[in-house]
Short mmCIF file of C-alpha atoms and ligand atoms in Angstrom, two decimals:
data_model
loop_
_atom_site.label_atom_id
_atom_site.label_comp_id
_atom_site.label_asym_id
_atom_site.label_seq_id
_atom_site.Cartn_x
_atom_site.Cartn_y
_atom_site.Cartn_z
CA MET J 74 -4.13 98.54 19.35
CA LYS J 75 -0.95 98.61 17.28
CA ARG J 76 -0.57 95.58 15.09
CA THR J 77 2.62 94.99 13.11
CA PRO J 78 1.65 94.67 9.43
CA VAL J 79 2.55 91.38 7.72
CA ILE J 80 2.99 91.46 4.01
CA ALA J 81 3.45 88.04 2.32
CA ALA J 82 4.35 87.05 -1.21
CA ASN J 83 2.39 84.07 -2.58
CA TRP J 84 4.49 83.00 -5.55
CA LYS J 85 2.07 80.14 -6.26
CA MET J 86 3.49 77.73 -8.92
CA ASN J 87 5.94 80.35 -10.22
CA ILE J 88 9.73 80.96 -9.74
CA THR J 89 12.05 78.03 -9.98
CA PRO J 90 14.80 77.43 -7.46
CA SER J 91 17.40 78.99 -9.89
CA GLU J 92 15.19 81.92 -10.66
CA SER J 93 14.64 82.54 -6.95
CA GLU J 94 18.35 83.38 -6.40
CA GLY J 95 18.06 86.42 -8.63
CA PHE J 96 14.89 87.56 -6.98
CA VAL J 97 16.32 87.30 -3.43
CA LYS J 98 19.65 89.03 -4.50
CA ALA J 99 17.72 91.93 -5.94
CA PHE J 100 15.10 92.07 -3.22
CA ILE J 101 17.26 92.11 -0.03
CA PRO J 102 18.82 95.52 -0.60
CA LEU J 103 15.49 96.99 -1.47
CA VAL J 104 13.99 96.17 1.93
CA LYS J 105 17.04 95.90 4.16
CA ASP J 106 16.05 99.00 6.27
CA ASN J 107 12.38 97.98 6.65
CA ARG J 108 11.71 97.03 10.27
CA GLU J 109 8.07 98.13 10.29
CA VAL J 110 6.63 95.28 8.31
CA GLU J 111 6.96 91.58 8.82
CA ILE J 112 7.98 90.35 5.37
CA VAL J 113 7.33 86.83 4.26
CA LEU J 114 8.23 85.02 0.96
CA CYS J 115 6.15 81.92 0.19
CA PRO J 116 7.77 80.00 -2.66
CA SER J 117 6.57 76.61 -4.03
CA SER J 118 7.91 73.72 -1.97
CA PRO J 119 10.89 72.85 -4.23
CA THR J 120 12.06 76.50 -4.18
CA ILE J 121 11.89 77.04 -0.44
CA GLU J 122 15.30 75.65 0.46
CA ARG J 123 17.14 77.86 -2.13
CA VAL J 124 15.23 80.87 -0.78
CA THR J 125 15.93 80.31 2.89
CA ARG J 126 19.57 79.71 2.01
CA SER J 127 19.81 82.88 -0.02
CA LEU J 128 18.14 84.75 2.83
CA LYS J 129 20.50 83.59 5.59
CA ASP J 130 21.89 87.10 6.25
CA ALA J 131 18.59 88.91 5.83
CA GLN J 132 17.08 88.89 9.30
CA ASN J 133 13.97 90.86 8.39
CA ILE J 134 12.62 88.40 5.74
CA LYS J 135 10.90 85.16 6.68
CA THR J 136 9.80 82.25 4.47
CA GLY J 137 6.57 80.31 4.32
CA GLY J 138 5.08 77.30 2.48
CA GLN J 139 1.85 77.41 0.46
CA ASN J 140 0.24 74.30 1.83
CA ILE J 141 0.76 71.24 4.00
CA TYR J 142 -0.98 67.96 4.54
CA PHE J 143 -2.34 67.37 8.05
CA GLU J 144 -0.75 63.93 8.63
CA VAL J 145 2.72 63.66 10.26
CA ASN J 146 4.18 61.37 7.53
CA GLY J 147 3.37 58.23 5.54
CA ALA J 148 1.89 57.12 2.29
CA PHE J 149 0.60 60.42 0.93
CA THR J 150 2.21 60.75 -2.43
CA GLY J 151 2.88 64.30 -3.50
CA GLU J 152 2.16 65.87 -0.12
CA THR J 153 4.42 67.94 2.20
CA SER J 154 4.26 67.79 5.97
CA ALA J 155 4.42 70.72 8.44
CA SER J 156 7.71 69.33 9.85
CA MET J 157 9.30 69.26 6.40
CA LEU J 158 8.54 72.99 6.00
CA LYS J 159 9.85 73.69 9.43
CA ASP J 160 12.99 71.69 8.66
CA LEU J 161 13.49 73.91 5.55
CA GLY J 162 13.40 77.02 7.71
CA CYS J 163 9.84 78.14 7.18
CA SER J 164 8.09 80.27 9.80
CA TYR J 165 4.72 80.45 8.08
CA VAL J 166 2.39 78.43 5.95
CA ILE J 167 -0.55 79.66 3.80
CA LEU J 168 -3.60 77.53 4.36
CA GLY J 169 -7.10 77.46 2.77
CA HIS J 170 -6.17 79.59 -0.19
CA SER J 171 -9.17 79.86 -2.56
CA GLU J 172 -7.21 78.01 -5.26
CA ARG J 173 -6.74 75.10 -2.86
CA ARG J 174 -10.42 75.26 -1.86
CA GLU J 175 -11.59 75.42 -5.50
CA ILE J 176 -9.15 73.38 -7.56
CA PHE J 177 -8.14 70.80 -4.94
CA HIS J 178 -11.53 70.67 -3.12
CA GLU J 179 -10.21 71.58 0.28
CA THR J 180 -12.93 71.94 2.84
CA ASN J 181 -13.05 74.01 6.07
CA ASP J 182 -12.57 70.73 8.00
CA MET J 183 -9.31 69.96 6.10
CA VAL J 184 -8.14 73.56 6.58
CA ASN J 185 -8.85 73.25 10.32
CA LYS J 186 -6.83 70.02 10.52
CA LYS J 187 -3.90 71.60 8.65
CA VAL J 188 -3.90 74.68 10.84
CA LYS J 189 -3.86 72.39 13.89
CA LYS J 190 -0.89 70.43 12.53
CA ALA J 191 0.96 73.54 11.51
CA LEU J 192 0.56 75.11 15.01
CA GLN J 193 1.69 71.91 16.76
CA THR J 194 4.79 71.97 14.58
CA GLY J 195 5.64 75.59 15.42
CA LEU J 196 4.56 77.20 12.13
CA SER J 197 2.46 80.29 12.06
CA CYS J 198 -0.50 80.18 9.67
CA ILE J 199 -1.99 82.53 7.12
CA VAL J 200 -5.54 81.31 6.88
CA CYS J 201 -7.37 82.53 3.74
CA VAL J 202 -11.13 83.25 3.63
CA GLY J 203 -13.29 85.05 1.12
CA GLU J 204 -16.33 84.99 -1.09
CA LYS J 205 -16.75 84.35 -4.85
CA LEU J 206 -18.23 86.93 -7.21
CA SER J 207 -21.66 85.20 -7.39
CA GLU J 208 -21.77 84.94 -3.59
CA ARG J 209 -21.10 88.73 -3.23
CA GLN J 210 -23.73 89.47 -5.92
CA ASN J 211 -26.22 87.34 -4.04
CA GLY J 212 -25.60 89.19 -0.77
CA ARG J 213 -23.79 86.18 0.75
CA THR J 214 -20.40 87.70 1.54
CA GLU J 215 -20.85 87.77 5.28
CA SER J 216 -22.37 84.23 5.51
CA VAL J 217 -19.52 82.78 3.37
CA VAL J 218 -16.80 84.60 5.31
CA LYS J 219 -18.45 83.54 8.59
CA ASP J 220 -18.50 79.93 7.41
CA HIS J 221 -14.81 80.00 6.46
CA VAL J 222 -13.68 81.81 9.67
CA THR J 223 -15.75 79.91 12.27
CA ASN J 224 -15.20 76.43 10.78
CA SER J 225 -11.52 76.81 9.63
CA LEU J 226 -10.65 78.16 13.08
CA ALA J 227 -13.00 75.96 15.12
CA ASN J 228 -11.64 74.71 18.50
CA PHE J 229 -8.51 76.86 18.71
CA SER J 230 -7.51 78.73 21.84
CA LYS J 231 -6.77 82.38 22.32
CA ASP J 232 -3.14 81.40 22.57
CA ASP J 233 -3.28 79.61 19.18
CA MET J 234 -4.67 82.81 17.67
CA LYS J 235 -1.32 84.53 18.45
CA ASN J 236 0.17 82.44 15.61
CA ILE J 237 -2.69 82.84 13.12
CA VAL J 238 -3.07 85.58 10.56
CA ILE J 239 -6.32 85.81 8.60
CA ALA J 240 -6.11 86.76 4.94
CA TYR J 241 -9.42 88.13 3.53
CA GLU J 242 -9.21 87.38 -0.09
CA PRO J 243 -12.36 88.01 -2.16
CA VAL J 244 -12.00 85.38 -4.93
CA TRP J 245 -13.29 87.91 -7.57
CA ALA J 246 -10.26 90.14 -6.78
CA ILE J 247 -7.53 87.46 -7.05
CA GLY J 248 -5.46 87.69 -10.17
CA THR J 249 -8.13 89.85 -11.92
CA GLY J 250 -6.57 93.31 -11.59
CA VAL J 251 -9.74 94.40 -9.84
CA ASN J 252 -9.03 94.91 -6.14
CA ALA J 253 -11.72 95.41 -3.53
CA THR J 254 -11.95 99.11 -2.77
CA PRO J 255 -10.38 99.97 0.59
CA GLU J 256 -13.92 100.57 1.93
CA GLN J 257 -15.19 97.15 0.73
CA ALA J 258 -12.18 95.43 2.27
CA GLU J 259 -12.50 97.37 5.53
CA GLU J 260 -16.14 96.44 5.87
CA VAL J 261 -15.32 92.76 5.74
CA HIS J 262 -12.33 93.10 8.01
CA VAL J 263 -14.44 94.78 10.63
CA PHE J 264 -16.93 91.89 10.21
CA ILE J 265 -14.14 89.32 10.70
CA ARG J 266 -12.90 91.10 13.80
CA GLY J 267 -16.40 90.95 15.23
CA LEU J 268 -16.57 87.20 14.51
CA LEU J 269 -13.24 86.78 16.41
CA LYS J 270 -14.65 88.73 19.30
CA ASP J 271 -17.60 86.35 19.57
CA MET J 272 -15.39 83.24 19.09
CA PHE J 273 -12.62 84.31 21.49
CA ASP J 274 -12.70 87.72 23.19
CA GLU J 275 -12.11 91.38 22.50
CA GLU J 276 -8.37 91.26 23.27
CA THR J 277 -7.83 88.43 20.80
CA ALA J 278 -9.94 90.07 18.09
CA GLU J 279 -7.95 93.31 18.46
CA ALA J 280 -4.63 91.52 18.41
CA THR J 281 -5.20 89.33 15.39
CA ARG J 282 -3.81 90.58 12.14
CA ILE J 283 -6.10 90.51 9.13
CA GLN J 284 -4.44 90.89 5.76
CA TYR J 285 -6.18 91.85 2.54
CA GLY J 286 -5.41 89.95 -0.71
CA GLY J 287 -6.59 90.39 -4.24
CA SER J 288 -4.83 92.41 -6.96
CA VAL J 289 -2.62 94.33 -4.45
CA LYS J 290 -0.09 96.44 -6.31
CA PRO J 291 2.29 99.28 -5.55
CA GLU J 292 -0.39 101.66 -6.74
CA ASN J 293 -3.08 100.63 -4.28
CA ILE J 294 -1.24 99.37 -1.20
CA LYS J 295 -1.10 102.71 0.60
CA GLU J 296 -4.82 103.36 0.47
CA LEU J 297 -5.61 99.76 1.52
CA MET J 298 -3.16 100.06 4.41
CA ALA J 299 -4.67 103.36 5.49
CA GLN J 300 -7.83 101.42 6.68
CA LYS J 301 -7.95 100.86 10.42
CA ASN J 302 -8.55 97.15 10.21
CA ILE J 303 -6.19 96.16 7.34
CA ASP J 304 -3.04 94.78 8.83
CA GLY J 305 -1.09 93.71 5.77
CA ALA J 306 -1.45 92.02 2.42
CA LEU J 307 -1.12 88.70 0.75
CA VAL J 308 0.20 89.36 -2.71
CA GLY J 309 0.21 87.08 -5.75
CA GLY J 310 1.09 88.53 -9.19
CA ALA J 311 2.76 91.70 -7.96
CA SER J 312 5.13 89.70 -5.68
CA LEU J 313 6.84 87.96 -8.60
CA LYS J 314 9.14 90.90 -9.32
CA PRO J 315 11.52 92.12 -6.62
CA ASP J 316 11.03 95.87 -7.32
CA SER J 317 7.23 95.64 -7.36
CA PHE J 318 7.03 93.56 -4.14
CA ALA J 319 9.55 95.81 -2.47
CA LYS J 320 7.46 98.89 -3.30
CA ILE J 321 4.50 97.15 -1.68
CA VAL J 322 6.46 96.27 1.43
CA ASN J 323 7.94 99.78 1.65
CA TYR J 324 4.49 101.48 1.27
CA GLN J 325 5.07 103.75 4.29
C1 PEP D 553 -3.36 85.47 -4.01
O1 PEP D 553 -3.38 84.55 -4.83
O2 PEP D 553 -3.25 85.24 -2.81
C2 PEP D 553 -3.48 86.83 -4.58
C3 PEP D 553 -3.87 87.77 -3.76
O3 PEP D 553 -3.17 86.98 -5.93
P1 PEP D 553 -3.10 88.41 -6.69
O4 PEP D 553 -2.31 89.35 -5.90
O5 PEP D 553 -2.46 88.07 -7.98
O6 PEP D 553 -4.55 88.83 -6.87
#
């Protein structure tokens, strides 16, 4: 099955609203002819509005948030709701990133609730899963990935899956400069597709896009994307410069 690749920039806590204007101005012309890839920029919450505004004439670039809280509104100081992201013009939200799981103690159950709220609000989700180095070394990659996928995506329908992208991000590859080899990534992507088949059905498993994330750069995107089950990338460090992110997006 042909799946449209989705390549998303995770700016994390980088790029201020003012800095984002220069990024977007330089980035738009570099990707203006790209219709093969779904391109998503995920700025920090305060930067989103400036980015969506700067992107108003660029039909082929979407925006996304990096997190939401699962409640609708109320006394949750410091949190952002799904409808706030939607109101700012976001189409996507990244959920369950390993930095959220590790630093902010997010559990699969919380990720599950966030995905539910995001979908109800009309946002598509990029749901991150992946093992730590010690877990890989102890032969636990599959059990950790299975735990993340089955519990973060518990109780969703086949229809819900149309708006969910999975990002396989081995934690040991994030921000380290050491990417998973295309073969290592492909092996886990095949495993995830098998899980989706068991949880939903073959058609859903085949249609779901699975991104790879972890030290993706202009130099390695082509070989990663050459794998049958890698349908895009979630990019941190190399998405902070317009030319480097454009090279990744224009890998074909
Ligand atoms: C990420 O944080 O999602 C990520 C993949 O980061 P990097 O590309 O810097 O490894």
